[in-house]
Coordinates of C-alpha atoms and ligand atoms in Angstrom, one line a residue:
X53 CA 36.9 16.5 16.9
X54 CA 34.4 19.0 16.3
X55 CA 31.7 18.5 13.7
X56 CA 29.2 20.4 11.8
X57 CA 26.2 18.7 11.2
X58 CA 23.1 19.2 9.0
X59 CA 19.7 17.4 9.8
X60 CA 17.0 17.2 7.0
X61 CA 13.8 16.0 5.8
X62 CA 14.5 13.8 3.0
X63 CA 10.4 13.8 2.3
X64 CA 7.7 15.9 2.1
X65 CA 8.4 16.8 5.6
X66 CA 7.4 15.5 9.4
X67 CA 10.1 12.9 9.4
X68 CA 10.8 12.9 12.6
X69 CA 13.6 16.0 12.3
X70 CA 12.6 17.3 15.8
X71 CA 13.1 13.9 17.8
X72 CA 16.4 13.3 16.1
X73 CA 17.6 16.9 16.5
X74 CA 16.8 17.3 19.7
X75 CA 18.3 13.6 20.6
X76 CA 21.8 15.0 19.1
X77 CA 21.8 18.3 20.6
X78 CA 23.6 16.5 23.4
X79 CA 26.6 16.8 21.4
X80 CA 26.2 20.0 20.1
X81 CA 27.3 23.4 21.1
X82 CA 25.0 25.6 19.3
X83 CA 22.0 24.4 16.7
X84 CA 20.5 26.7 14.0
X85 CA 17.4 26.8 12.3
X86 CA 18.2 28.2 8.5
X87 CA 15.1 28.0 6.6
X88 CA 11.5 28.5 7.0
X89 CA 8.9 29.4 9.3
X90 CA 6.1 28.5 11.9
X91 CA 4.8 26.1 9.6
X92 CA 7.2 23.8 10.4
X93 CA 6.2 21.6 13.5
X94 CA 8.8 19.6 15.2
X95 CA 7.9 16.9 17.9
X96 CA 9.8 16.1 20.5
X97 CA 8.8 13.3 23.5
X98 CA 11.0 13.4 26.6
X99 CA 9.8 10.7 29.3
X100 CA 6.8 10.5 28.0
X101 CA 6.2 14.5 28.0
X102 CA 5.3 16.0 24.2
X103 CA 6.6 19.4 23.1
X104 CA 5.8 20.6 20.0
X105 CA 8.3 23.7 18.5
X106 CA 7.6 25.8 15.4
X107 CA 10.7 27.9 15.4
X108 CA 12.8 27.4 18.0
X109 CA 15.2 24.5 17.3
X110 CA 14.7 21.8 18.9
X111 CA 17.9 21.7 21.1
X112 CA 15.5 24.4 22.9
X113 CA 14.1 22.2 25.4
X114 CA 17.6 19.9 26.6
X115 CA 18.6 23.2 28.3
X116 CA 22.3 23.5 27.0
X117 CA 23.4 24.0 23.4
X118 CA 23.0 27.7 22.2
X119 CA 19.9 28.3 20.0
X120 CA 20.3 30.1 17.0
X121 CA 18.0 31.4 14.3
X122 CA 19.6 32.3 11.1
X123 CA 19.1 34.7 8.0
X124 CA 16.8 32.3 5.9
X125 CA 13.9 31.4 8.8
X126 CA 11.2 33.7 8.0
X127 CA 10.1 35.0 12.0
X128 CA 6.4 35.8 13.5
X129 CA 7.6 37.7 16.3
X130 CA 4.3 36.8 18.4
X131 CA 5.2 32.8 17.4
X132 CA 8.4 33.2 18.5
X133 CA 7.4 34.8 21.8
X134 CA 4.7 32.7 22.2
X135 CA 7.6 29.3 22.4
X136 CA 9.8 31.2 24.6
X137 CA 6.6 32.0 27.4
X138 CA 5.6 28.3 26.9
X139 CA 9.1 27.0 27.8
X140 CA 9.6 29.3 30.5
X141 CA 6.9 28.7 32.1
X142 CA 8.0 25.0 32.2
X143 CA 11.6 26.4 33.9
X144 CA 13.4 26.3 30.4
X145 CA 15.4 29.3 30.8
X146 CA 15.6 29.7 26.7
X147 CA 16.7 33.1 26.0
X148 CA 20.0 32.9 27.7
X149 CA 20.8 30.5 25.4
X150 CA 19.1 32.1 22.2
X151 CA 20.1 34.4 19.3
X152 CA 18.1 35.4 16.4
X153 CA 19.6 37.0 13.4
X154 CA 18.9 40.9 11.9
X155 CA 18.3 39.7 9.1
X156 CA 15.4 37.6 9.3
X157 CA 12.3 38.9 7.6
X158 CA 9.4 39.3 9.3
X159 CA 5.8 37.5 9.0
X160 CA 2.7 40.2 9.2
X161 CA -0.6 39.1 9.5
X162 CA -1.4 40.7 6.3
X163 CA 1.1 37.8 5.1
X164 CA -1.4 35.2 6.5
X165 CA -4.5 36.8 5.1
X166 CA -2.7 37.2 1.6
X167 CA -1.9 33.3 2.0
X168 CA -5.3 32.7 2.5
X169 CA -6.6 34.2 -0.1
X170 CA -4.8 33.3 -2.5
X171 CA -5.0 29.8 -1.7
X172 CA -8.6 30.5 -1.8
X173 CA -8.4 32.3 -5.3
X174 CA -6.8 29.0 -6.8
X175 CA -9.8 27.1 -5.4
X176 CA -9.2 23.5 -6.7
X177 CA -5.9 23.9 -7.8
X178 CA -4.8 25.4 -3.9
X179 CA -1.3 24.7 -2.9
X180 CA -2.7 23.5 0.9
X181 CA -0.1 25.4 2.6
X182 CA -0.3 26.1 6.3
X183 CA -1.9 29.2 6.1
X184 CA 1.1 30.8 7.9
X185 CA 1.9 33.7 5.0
X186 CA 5.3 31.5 5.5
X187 CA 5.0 32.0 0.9
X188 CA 3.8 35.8 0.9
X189 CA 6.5 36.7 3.5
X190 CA 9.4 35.1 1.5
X191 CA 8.0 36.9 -1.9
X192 CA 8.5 40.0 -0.2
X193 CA 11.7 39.2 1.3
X194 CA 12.9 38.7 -2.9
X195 CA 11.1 41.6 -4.3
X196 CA 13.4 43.5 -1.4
X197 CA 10.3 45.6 0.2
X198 CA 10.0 43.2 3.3
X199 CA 10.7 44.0 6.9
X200 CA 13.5 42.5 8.6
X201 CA 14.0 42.2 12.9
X202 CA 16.8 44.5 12.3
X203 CA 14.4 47.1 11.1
X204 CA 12.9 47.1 14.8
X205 CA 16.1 48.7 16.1
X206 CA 14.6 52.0 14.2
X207 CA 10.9 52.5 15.4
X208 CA 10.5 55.3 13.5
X209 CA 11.9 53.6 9.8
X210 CA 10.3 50.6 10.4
X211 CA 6.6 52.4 11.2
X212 CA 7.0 54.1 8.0
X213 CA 8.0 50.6 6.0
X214 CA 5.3 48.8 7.9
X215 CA 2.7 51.2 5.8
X216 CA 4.1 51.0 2.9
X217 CA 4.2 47.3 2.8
X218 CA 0.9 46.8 4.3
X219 CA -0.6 49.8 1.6
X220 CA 0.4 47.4 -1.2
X221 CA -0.9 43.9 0.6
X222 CA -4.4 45.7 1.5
X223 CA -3.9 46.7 -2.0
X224 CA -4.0 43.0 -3.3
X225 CA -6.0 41.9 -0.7
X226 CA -9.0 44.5 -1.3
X227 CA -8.8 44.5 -5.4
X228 CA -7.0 41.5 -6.3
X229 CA -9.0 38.7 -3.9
X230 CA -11.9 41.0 -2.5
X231 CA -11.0 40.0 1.1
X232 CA -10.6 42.1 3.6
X233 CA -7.8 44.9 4.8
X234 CA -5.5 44.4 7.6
X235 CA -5.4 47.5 10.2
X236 CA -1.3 49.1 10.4
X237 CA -1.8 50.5 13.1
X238 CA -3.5 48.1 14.6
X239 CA -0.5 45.6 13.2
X240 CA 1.9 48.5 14.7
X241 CA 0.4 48.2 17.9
X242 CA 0.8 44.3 18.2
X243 CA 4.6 44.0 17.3
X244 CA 6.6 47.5 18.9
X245 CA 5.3 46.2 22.4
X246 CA 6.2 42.5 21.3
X247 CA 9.3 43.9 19.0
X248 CA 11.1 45.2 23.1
X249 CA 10.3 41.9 24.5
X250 CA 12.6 40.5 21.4
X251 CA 15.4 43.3 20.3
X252 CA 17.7 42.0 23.0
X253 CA 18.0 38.3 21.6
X254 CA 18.6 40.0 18.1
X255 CA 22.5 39.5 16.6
X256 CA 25.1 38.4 14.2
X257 CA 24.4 34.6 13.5
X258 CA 26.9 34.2 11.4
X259 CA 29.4 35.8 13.1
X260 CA 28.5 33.6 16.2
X261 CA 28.8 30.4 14.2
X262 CA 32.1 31.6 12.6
X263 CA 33.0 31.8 16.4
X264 CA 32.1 28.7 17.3
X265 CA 34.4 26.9 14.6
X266 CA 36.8 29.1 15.3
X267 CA 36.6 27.9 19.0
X268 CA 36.0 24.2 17.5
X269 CA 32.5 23.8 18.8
X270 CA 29.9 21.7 17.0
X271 CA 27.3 23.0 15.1
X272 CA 24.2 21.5 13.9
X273 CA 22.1 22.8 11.1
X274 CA 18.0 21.8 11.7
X275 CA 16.3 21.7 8.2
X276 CA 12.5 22.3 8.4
X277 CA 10.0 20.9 5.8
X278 CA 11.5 18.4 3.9
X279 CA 13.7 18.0 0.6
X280 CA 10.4 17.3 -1.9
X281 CA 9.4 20.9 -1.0
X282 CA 12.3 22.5 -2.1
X283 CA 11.0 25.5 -4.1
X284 CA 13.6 24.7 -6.7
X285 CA 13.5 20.8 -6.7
X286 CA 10.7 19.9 -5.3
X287 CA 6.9 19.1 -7.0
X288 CA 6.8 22.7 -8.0
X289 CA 4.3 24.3 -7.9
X290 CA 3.7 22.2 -4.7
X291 CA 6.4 23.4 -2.7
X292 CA 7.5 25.6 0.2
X293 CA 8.8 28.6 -0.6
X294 CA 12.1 28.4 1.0
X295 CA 14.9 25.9 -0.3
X296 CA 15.7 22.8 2.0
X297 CA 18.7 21.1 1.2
X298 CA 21.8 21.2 2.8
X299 CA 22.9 24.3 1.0
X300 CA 20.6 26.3 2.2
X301 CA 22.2 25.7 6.1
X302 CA 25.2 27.6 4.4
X303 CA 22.7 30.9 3.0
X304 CA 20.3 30.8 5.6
X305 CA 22.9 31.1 8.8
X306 CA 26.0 33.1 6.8
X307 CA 28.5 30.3 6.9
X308 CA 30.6 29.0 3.4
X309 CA 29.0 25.7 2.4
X310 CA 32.6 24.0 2.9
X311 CA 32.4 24.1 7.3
X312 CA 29.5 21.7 7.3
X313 CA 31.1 18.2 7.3
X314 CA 27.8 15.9 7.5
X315 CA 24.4 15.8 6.3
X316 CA 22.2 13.3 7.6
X317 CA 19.1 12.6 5.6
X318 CA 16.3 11.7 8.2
X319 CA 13.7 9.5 6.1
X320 CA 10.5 7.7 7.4
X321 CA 10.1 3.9 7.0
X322 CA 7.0 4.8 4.8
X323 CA 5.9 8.2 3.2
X324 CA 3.9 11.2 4.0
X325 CA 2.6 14.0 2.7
X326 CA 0.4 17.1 4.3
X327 CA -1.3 19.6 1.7
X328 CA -1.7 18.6 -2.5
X329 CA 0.4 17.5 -4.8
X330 CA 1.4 14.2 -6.6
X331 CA 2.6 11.0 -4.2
X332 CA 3.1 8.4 -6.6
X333 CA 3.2 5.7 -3.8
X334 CA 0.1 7.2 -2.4
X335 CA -2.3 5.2 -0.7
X336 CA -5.7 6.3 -1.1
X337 CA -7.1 2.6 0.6
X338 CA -7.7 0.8 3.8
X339 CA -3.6 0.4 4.0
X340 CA -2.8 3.9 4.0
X341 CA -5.5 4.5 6.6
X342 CA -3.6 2.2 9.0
X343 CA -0.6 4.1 8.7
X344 CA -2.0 7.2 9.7
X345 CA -3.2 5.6 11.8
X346 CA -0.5 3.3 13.8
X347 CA 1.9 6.8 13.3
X348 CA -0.6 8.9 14.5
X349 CA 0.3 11.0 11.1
X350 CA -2.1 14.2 12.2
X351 CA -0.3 17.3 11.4
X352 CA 2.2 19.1 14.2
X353 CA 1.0 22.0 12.7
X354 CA -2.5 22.8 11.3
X355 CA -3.7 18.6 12.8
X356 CA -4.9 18.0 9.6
X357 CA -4.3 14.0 8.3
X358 CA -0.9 13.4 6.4
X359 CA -1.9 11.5 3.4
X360 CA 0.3 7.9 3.7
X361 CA 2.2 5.4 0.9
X362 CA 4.9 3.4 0.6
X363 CA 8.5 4.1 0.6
X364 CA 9.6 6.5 -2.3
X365 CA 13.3 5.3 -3.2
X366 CA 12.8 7.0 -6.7
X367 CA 12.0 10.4 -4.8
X368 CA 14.9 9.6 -1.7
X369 CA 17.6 9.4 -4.7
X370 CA 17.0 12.9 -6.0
X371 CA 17.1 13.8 -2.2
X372 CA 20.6 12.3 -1.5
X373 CA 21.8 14.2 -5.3
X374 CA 20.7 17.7 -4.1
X375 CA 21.3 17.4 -0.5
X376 CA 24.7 15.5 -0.6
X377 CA 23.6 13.1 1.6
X378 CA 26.2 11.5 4.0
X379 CA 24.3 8.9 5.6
X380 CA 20.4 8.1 6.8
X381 CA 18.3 8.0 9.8
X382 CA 15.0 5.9 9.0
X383 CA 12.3 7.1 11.3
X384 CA 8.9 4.9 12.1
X385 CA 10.1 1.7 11.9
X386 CA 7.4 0.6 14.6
X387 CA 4.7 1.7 12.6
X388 CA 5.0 -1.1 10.1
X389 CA 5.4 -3.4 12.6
X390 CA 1.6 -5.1 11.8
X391 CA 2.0 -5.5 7.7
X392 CA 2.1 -8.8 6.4
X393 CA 3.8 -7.4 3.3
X394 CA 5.7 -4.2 2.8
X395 CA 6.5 -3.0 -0.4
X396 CA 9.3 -0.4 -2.0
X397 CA 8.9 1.8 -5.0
X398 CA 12.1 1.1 -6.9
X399 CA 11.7 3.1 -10.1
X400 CA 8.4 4.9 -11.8
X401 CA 7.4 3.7 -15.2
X402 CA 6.7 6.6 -16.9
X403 CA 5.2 7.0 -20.8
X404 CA 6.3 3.4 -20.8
X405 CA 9.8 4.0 -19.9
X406 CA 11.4 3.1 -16.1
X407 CA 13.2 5.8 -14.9
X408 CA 15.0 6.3 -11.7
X409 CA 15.1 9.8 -10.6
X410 CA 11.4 11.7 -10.0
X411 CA 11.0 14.1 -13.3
X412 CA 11.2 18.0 -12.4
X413 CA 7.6 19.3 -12.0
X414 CA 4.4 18.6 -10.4
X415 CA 2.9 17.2 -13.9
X416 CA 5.2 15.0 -15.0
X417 CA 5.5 13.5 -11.7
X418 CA 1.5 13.3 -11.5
X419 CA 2.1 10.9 -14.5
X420 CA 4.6 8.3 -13.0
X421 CA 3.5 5.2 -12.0
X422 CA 5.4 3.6 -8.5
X423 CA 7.6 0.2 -10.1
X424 CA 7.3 -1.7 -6.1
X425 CA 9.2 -4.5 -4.4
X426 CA 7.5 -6.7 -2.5
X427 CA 9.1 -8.2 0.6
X428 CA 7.4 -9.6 3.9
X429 CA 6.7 -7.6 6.4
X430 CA 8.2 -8.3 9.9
X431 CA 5.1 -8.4 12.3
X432 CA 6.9 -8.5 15.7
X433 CA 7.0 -5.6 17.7
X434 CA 10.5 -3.4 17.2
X435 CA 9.1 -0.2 19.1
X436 CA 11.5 0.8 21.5
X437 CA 14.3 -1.2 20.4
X438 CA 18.1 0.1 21.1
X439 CA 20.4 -2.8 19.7
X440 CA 20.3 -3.0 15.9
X441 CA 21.0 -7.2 16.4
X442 CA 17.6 -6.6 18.4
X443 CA 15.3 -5.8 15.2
X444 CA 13.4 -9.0 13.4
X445 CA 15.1 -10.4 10.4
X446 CA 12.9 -8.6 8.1
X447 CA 13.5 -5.5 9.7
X448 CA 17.3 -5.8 8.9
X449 CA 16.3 -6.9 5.3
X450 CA 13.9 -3.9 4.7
X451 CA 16.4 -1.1 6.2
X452 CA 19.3 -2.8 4.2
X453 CA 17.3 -2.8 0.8
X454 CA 16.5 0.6 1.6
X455 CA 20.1 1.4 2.4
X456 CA 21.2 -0.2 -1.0
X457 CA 18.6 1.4 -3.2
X458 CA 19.5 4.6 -2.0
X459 CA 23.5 3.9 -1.9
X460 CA 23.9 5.5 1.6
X461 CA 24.6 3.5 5.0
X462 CA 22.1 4.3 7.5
X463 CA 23.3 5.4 10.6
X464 CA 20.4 5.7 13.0
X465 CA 17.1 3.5 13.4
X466 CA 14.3 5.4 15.4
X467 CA 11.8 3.1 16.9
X468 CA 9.3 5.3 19.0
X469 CA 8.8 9.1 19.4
X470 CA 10.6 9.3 22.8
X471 CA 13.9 10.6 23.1
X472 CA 16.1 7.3 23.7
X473 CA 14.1 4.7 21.3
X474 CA 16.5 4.7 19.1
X475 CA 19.4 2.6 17.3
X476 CA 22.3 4.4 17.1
X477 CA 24.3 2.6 14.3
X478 CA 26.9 4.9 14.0
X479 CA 27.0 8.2 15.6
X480 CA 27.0 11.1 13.2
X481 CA 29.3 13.2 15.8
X482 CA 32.0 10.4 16.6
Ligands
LIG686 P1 9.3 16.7 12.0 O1 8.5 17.8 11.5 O2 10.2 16.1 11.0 O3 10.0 17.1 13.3 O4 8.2 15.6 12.4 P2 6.8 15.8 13.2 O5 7.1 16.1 14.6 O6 6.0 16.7 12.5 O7 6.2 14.4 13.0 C1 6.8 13.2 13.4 C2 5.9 12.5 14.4 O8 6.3 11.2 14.6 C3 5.9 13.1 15.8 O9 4.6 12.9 16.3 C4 6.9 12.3 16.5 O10 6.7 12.3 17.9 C5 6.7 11.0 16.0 N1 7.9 10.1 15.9 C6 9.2 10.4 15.6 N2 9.9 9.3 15.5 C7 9.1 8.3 15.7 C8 9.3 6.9 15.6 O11 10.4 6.3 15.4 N3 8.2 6.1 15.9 C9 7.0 6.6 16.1 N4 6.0 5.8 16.3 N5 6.8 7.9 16.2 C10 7.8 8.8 15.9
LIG687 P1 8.1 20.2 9.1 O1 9.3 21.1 9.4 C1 5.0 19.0 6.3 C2 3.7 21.9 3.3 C3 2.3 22.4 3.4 C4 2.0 22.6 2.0 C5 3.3 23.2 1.4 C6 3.3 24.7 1.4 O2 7.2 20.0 10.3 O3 8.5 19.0 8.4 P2 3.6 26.6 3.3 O4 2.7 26.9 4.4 O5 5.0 26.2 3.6 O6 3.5 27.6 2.2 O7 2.9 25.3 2.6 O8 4.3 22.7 2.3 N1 4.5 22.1 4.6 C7 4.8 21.1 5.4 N2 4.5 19.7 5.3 N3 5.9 19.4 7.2 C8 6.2 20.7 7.3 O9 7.2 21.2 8.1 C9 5.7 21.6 6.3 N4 5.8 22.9 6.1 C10 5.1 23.2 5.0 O10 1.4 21.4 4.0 O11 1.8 21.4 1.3
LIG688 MG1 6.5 18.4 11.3

């Protein structure tokens, strides 16, 4: 039977989407990207050999399902190029395989400098985004002056959009923030030349997945970032600026919301969180320090360190409401393998009263306090495990309280960043 899948961040991203994506593009025939940019960073290990991709999907690299890029992921062209020279050059044929839509709007590097400044102008109160323009490219994508691939096809329209865009970003850039102007022509000189290397992998994504289920091929949807940095509802103001729940795999690739038949929540034993904002289960101590440690939590992205707490069943709730969730994957289960004691936040007290869904809005959430469960912690080593009967007692008893907080079964343990350490409960394409 085929199956449409979506695969999401049910954090603040870097759950471990990339391993598990690329792990069940076996059984896919095409997978999309649908929302965001390059600053996603998806990590994949494969016999011990690390790729990192930005905004190719992950399937890129197993060399068989189709690659597709839909409507909602915001594309810099010399990115993109950059991932398809990188894998060729390791014998990945990519492009045969890869199709990127019209309509995804462009990222200039006058987007990165107005990202930059901006996040400079707000000093202390700075969003910590990656620096990407990934925010400045989507604003102009709304207010409907952006560029689009599409607009490549017509050298001489999109020249002439190029300066009127880039007049009104030197425009903010120079008077607004005092920084300095980006060069159009020298901006038009990097992408036409990079633009002809592209045009040919540009198309109709959603008429190729509308294909596909017509054919009855599998599809699977690969959400970047992660549900908390939705810019609807996530800790606004401390967001993305691209919605990523499941929906958005239905507006970002051109496809009715009713052909995806799964969403699988990928969720990390613990929590992270790159960039500023409240983390109620933060831990600012020696504990958190461990965990970044033991999980290596260094951004994929910009390397910088992902601040580290507990597990957030107040904040995975909201996750499973707005996404729909059909089942999870826990990710990192080998990185508490040490702790003596683990503990789960199962509500937030907040102006005295429990509550059991995150509040909307970064201040309100700033003001929660974590309500945690104790249990002990498993200390035996479950990296690399395949067999669920395999795991400590603990283990089970953790994953099984998370599972019942949460209401959702979870179908996939993942044990270690290679490709096959995993526990493969139930298998979201049978
Ligand atoms: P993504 O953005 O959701 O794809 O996640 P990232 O790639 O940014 O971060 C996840 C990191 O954890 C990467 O370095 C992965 O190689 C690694 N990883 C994924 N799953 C596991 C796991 O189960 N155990 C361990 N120890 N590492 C994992
Ligand atoms: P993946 O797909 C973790 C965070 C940034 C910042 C906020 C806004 O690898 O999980 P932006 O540059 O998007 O305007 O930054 O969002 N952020 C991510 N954090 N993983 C990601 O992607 C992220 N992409 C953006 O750190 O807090
Ligand atoms: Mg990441």
């Amino acid at each position: 039977m085929p199956k449409n899948v979506v695969v999401l961040g049910t954090q603040w991203g870097d759950e471990g989407k990339g391993k598990i994506v690329d792990l069940l593009s076996e059984h896919a025939d095409a997978v999309v990207r649908f929302q965001g940019g390059h600053n996603a960073g998806h990590t994949l290990v494969i016999d011990g050999e690390k790729t990192v991709l930005h905004l190719l999907p992950a399937a890129a690299v197993r060399g068989v399902a189709e690659c597709l890029i839909g409507n909602g992921v915001v594309v810099n062209i010399q990115q993109l190029l950059k991932e398809i020279t990188q894998l060729e050059e390791r014998g990945i044929l990519v492009r045969e395989r890869l199709l990127v839509s019209y309509a995804c709007p462009l990222v200039l590097p006058s987007h990165a400098a107005l990202d930059v400044a901006r996040e400079q102008a707000r000093a202390g109160d700075a969003i910590g985004t990656t620096h990407r323009g990934i925010g400045p490219a989507y604003e102009d994508k709304v207010a409907r002056r952006g560029l689009r691939l599409g607009d490549l096809l017509r050298p001489e329209y999109f020249a002439q959009r190029l300066a009127s865009v880039m007049d009104y970003h030197n425009y903010l850039l120079q008077n607004l923030f005092h920084a300095e102007a980006v060069d159009p022509q020298l901006t038009l000189d990097q992408i036409l030349p990079a633009a002809e290397r592209i045009t040919n992998l540009l198309g109709d994504v959603s008429a190729k997945i509308w294909q596909l289920c017509e054919q009855q091929k599998s599809v699977m949807f690969e959400g970047a970032q992660g549900m908390l940095l939705d810019i609807d509802h996530g800790t606004y103001p401390y967001v993305t600026s691209s919605n990523t729940t499941a929906a958005a795999a239905a507006t970002g690739s051109g496809i009715g919301p009713l052909a995806l038949d799964y969403v699988l929540g990928i969720t990390k034993a613990y929590a992270t969180r790159v960039g500023a904002g409240p983390f109620p289960t933060e831990l600012s101590d020696a504990l958190g320090a461990q965990l970044r440690t033991q999980g290596n939590e260094f951004g994929a992205t910009t390397n910088r360190a992902r601040r580290c707490g507990w597990f957030d069943a107040v904040a995975l709730r909201r996750s499973r409401q707005v996404c729909g969730l059909s089942a999870l994957c826990v990710t990192k289960l080998d990185v508490m393998d040490e702790l003596a004691q683990v503990k789960i936040c199962t509500a937030y007290r907040h102006h005295g009263k429990s509550i059991h869904l995150p509040p909307y809005g970064a201040e309100a959430l700033a003001e929660c306090e974590p309500i945690y469960q104790t249990m002990d912690g498993w200390q035996q080593a479950t990296r690399g495990l395949r067999q669920y009967h395999q795991l400590p007692q603990n283990a089970k008893a953790y994953l099984a309280r998370i599972s019942e907080l949460s209401g959702l079964p979870i179908d996939i343990i993942s044990t270690g960043a290679e490709r096959n350490d995993t526990i493969m409960v139930q298998h979201p394409f049978a």
